Structure formats: C-alpha cells, structure tokens
Short mmCIF file of C-alpha atoms in Angstrom, two decimals:
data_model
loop_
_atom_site.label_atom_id
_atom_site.label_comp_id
_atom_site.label_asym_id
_atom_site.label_seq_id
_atom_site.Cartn_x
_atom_site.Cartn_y
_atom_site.Cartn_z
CA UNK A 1 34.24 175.69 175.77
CA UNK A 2 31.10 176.49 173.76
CA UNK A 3 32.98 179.37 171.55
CA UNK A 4 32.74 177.22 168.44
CA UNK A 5 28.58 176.79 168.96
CA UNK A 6 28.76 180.22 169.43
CA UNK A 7 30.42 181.28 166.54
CA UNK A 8 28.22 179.19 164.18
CA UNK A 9 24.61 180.44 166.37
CA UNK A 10 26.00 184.07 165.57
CA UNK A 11 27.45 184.25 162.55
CA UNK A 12 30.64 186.11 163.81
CA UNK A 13 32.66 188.63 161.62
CA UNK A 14 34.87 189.65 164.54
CA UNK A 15 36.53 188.20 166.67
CA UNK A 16 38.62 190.53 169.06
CA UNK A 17 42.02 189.00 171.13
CA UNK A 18 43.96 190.94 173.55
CA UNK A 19 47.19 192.96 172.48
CA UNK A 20 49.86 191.51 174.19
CA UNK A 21 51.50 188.15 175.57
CA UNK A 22 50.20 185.03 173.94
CA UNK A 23 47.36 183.07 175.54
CA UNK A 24 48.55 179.94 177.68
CA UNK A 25 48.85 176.67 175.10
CA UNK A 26 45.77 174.96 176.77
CA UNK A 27 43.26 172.81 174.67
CA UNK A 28 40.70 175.00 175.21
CA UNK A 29 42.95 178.06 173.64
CA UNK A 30 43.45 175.55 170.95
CA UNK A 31 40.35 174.87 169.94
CA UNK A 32 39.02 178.32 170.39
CA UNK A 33 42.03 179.43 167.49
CA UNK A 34 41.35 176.21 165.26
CA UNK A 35 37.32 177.56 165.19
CA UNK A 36 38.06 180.55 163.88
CA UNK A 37 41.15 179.46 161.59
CA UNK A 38 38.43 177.01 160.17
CA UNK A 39 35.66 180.02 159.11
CA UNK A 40 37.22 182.42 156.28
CA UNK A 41 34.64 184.60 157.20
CA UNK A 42 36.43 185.92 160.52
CA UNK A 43 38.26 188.59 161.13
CA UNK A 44 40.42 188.72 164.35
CA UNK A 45 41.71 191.76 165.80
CA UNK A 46 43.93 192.20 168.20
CA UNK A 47 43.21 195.50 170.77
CA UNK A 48 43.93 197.11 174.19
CA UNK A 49 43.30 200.38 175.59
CA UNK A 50 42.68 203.07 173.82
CA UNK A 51 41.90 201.10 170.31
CA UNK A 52 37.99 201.83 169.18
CA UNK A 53 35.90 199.59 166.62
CA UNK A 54 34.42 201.40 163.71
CA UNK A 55 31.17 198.67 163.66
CA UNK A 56 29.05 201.30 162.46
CA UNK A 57 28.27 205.45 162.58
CA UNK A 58 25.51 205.10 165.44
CA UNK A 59 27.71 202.83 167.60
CA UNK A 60 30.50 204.04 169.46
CA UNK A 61 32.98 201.65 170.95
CA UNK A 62 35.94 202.21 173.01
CA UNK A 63 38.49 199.26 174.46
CA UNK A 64 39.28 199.66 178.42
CA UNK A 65 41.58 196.39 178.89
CA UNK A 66 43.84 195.02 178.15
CA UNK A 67 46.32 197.86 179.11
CA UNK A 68 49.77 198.65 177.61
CA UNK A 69 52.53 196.57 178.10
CA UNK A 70 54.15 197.90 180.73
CA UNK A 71 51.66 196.68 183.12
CA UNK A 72 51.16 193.34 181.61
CA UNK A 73 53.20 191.99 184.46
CA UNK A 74 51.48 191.95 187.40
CA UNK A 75 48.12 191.17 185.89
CA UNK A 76 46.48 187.88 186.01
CA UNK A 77 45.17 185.91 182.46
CA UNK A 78 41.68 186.90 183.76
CA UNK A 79 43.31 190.54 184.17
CA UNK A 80 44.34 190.48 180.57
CA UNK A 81 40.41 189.68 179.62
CA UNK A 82 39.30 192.44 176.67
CA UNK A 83 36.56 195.10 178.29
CA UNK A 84 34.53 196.89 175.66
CA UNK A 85 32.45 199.64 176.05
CA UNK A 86 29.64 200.18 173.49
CA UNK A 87 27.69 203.01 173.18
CA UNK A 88 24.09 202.90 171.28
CA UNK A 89 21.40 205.84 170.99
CA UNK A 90 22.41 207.06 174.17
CA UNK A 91 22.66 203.96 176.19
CA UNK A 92 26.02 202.01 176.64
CA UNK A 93 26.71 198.56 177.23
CA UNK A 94 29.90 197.73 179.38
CA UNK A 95 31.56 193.93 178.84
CA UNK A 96 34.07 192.53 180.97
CA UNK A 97 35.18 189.18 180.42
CA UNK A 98 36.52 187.61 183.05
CA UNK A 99 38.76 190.61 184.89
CA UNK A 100 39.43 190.77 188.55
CA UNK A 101 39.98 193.10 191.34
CA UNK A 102 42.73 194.10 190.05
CA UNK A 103 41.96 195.04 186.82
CA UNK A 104 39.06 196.49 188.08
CA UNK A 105 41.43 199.14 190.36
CA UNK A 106 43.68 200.03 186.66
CA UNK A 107 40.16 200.96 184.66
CA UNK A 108 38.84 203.03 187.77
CA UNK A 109 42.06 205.19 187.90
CA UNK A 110 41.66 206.11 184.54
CA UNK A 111 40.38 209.63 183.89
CA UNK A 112 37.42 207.55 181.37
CA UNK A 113 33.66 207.51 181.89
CA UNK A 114 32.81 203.82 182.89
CA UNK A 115 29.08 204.81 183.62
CA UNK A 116 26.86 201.98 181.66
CA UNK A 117 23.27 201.26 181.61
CA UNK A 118 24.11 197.67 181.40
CA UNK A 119 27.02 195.41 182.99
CA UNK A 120 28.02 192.50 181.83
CA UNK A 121 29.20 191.58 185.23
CA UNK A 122 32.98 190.91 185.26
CA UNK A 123 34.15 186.77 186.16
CA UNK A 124 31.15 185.25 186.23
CA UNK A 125 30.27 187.13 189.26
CA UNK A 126 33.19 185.25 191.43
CA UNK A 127 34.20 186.60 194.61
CA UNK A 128 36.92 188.05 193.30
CA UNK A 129 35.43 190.61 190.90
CA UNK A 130 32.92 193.40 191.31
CA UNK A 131 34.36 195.41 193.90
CA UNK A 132 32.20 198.55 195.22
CA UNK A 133 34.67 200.89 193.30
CA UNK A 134 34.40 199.29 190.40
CA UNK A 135 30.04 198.85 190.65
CA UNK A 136 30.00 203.14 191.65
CA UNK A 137 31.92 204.13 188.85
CA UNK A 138 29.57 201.83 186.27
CA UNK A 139 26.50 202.88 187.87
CA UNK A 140 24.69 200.46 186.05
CA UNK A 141 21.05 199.23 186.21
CA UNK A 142 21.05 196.43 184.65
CA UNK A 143 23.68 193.31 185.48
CA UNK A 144 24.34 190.12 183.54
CA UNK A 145 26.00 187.15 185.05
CA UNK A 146 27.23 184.22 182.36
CA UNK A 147 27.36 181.29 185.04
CA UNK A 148 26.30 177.72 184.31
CA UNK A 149 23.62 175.57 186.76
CA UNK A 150 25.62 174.19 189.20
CA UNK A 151 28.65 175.08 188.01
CA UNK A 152 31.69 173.76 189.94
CA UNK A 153 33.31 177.31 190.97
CA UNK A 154 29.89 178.30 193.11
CA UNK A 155 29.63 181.24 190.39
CA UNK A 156 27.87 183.78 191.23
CA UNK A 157 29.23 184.62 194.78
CA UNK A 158 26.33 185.73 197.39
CA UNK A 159 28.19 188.28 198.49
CA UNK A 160 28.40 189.75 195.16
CA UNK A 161 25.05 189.35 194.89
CA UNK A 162 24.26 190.97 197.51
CA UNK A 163 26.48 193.79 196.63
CA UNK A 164 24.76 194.16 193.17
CA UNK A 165 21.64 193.95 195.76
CA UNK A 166 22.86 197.47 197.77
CA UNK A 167 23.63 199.24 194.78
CA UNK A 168 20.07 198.13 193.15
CA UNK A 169 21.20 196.69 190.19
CA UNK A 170 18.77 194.57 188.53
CA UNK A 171 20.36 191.44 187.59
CA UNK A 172 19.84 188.44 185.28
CA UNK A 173 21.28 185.00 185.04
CA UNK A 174 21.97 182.87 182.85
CA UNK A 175 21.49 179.86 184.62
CA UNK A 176 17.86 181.18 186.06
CA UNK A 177 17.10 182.99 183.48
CA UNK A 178 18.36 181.03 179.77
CA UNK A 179 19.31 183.65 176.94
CA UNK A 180 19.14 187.17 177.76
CA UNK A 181 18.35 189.67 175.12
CA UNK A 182 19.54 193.44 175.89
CA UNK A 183 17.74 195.51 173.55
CA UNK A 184 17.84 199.39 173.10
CA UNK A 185 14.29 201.65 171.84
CA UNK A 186 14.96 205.09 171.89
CA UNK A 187 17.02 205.46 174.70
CA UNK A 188 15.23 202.61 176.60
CA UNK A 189 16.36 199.35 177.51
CA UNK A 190 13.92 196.22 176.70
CA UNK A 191 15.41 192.80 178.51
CA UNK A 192 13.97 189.74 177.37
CA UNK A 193 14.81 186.13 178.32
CA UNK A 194 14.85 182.74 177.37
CA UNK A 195 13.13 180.52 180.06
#
C-alpha cells in the first residue's frame, strides 16, 4: 500500500510485473496500476525466468520467478512474486518478493547459481518462506526483512529467525532498524540504517 510514496521518494523508471496471469482485481492492484499509469516517466516490463535487464554494463541482472507457464498452476499469487538477482562488482543482491515454500523448491532445482551476498528475505520473513534449502543454496550474509511494527501477520516468524540465526546470517529489519541502505565498495558491502 505505500507503492505510490515509493514511486515518487525514488523516482522510478522501471517498474517490472510478472509474465503471466493477470493480478487479482483488488484495490490495492488498482491503485498500484493507476500510480504508474499516472507518471509518463515509467516504463513497465513484464518478465519471468530467464529474461535479464540491461540497467547498465557493470550490473548484471538475471530474473528467477516467475516461471513459464506451464507451472503457473499450482503456484500461489505470492509464488508468482518476481525474484531478481543483481550482480554488482562482484557482489550480488538476491530479491524475493513475497514467494513461498514452494517457489522456493522450483528456483533450487534449477541448475542456476542462487549464491548472494545479500537476501532480501522472501514474505516478509513468514513462516512459510525461507526454508533451509532455499537459505544453503543463497548462502547469504546479509538478510533483509520488509515487516511493519506490529504488523498484524506476526511477520517475521521466530522460527525463521532463528533459522537465519543457525546459518549466521546477519539480519536487519525494517521495523527495528528504519531504512536500510545496502551499499557495495570494491567488493565490500557497507549497511547503513535509518534509526
């Protein structure tokens, strides 16, 4: 609900969709499409697996989900979520929206390299994301959970925090920790935040 504060904080170009069925007709959905109809300075692309972003010649960018239509079916909305992998001066960035489990299981099969210095870690850090398959394959060491203060949905789960615990993943939330900066110096990683 805060994607049109977002947009005007960030002064979006891009804004990527999933490839494939049509988001539910909710009001959020809505209001999400009318912010970006409403700004002539957006682009919106539409990608799933396999599709890569040319956003510059030092960044390398490669889509992981959604994945092609045939399996469209037994996946979840939050299983259609975009994951992006961005690679920068050696260091890669890994974001996940709001994937599950399941989603989780397709990406590991796949003969790709997941490992990432940083995570943004998938659904808010629910319960139902972050399996131990998915965290050994990422190898991160950095984690970033989007969660609100007291949000109603109990987001992040402590047993996924304590799973990000045993595989000593440094994390940072936003609702301890404000805005979180991820920055890269020569193949170092610089995290700075907000409160």
């Amino acid at each position: 609900n805060g994607f049109k504060s977002v947009l005007e904080d960030v002064n979006a170009r891009l804004v990527l969709t999933r490839a494939g069925p049509d988001p539910p007709d909710t009001l959020t959905v809505r209001n999400i499409l009318d912010a970006i109809k409403n700004n002539e300075n957006i682009r919106v692309k539409a990608v799933r697996l396999g599709d890569t972003l040319p956003l510059s010649p030092q960044v390398a960018t490669e889509i992981l989900n959604p994945p092609v239509p045939g399996e469209f079916s037994r996946l979840s909305e939050n299983d259609l979520s975009v994951v992006l992998k961005v690679g920068f001066h050696g260091s890669s960035v890994l974001l996940c929206g709001d994937i599950q489990k399941r989603a989780e299981g397709l990406i590991v099969r796949r003969p790709i390299s997941l490992r990432s210095e940083v995570l943004k870690v998938p659904h808010h850090g629910s319960n139902s994301s972050s399996s131990e398959q998915f965290l050994r394959r990422a190898a991160p060491s950095v984690g970033i959970i989007s969660c609100g203060r007291r949000n109603p949905y109990g987001h992040p789960s402590p047993k996924v925090l304590e799973r990000y615990q045993q595989f000593n993943i440094r994390l940072f939330r936003t609702d301890l920790h404000g805005g979180i900066v991820v920055r890269v110096f020569k193949e170092k990683l610089h995290v700075t935040t907000t409160l």
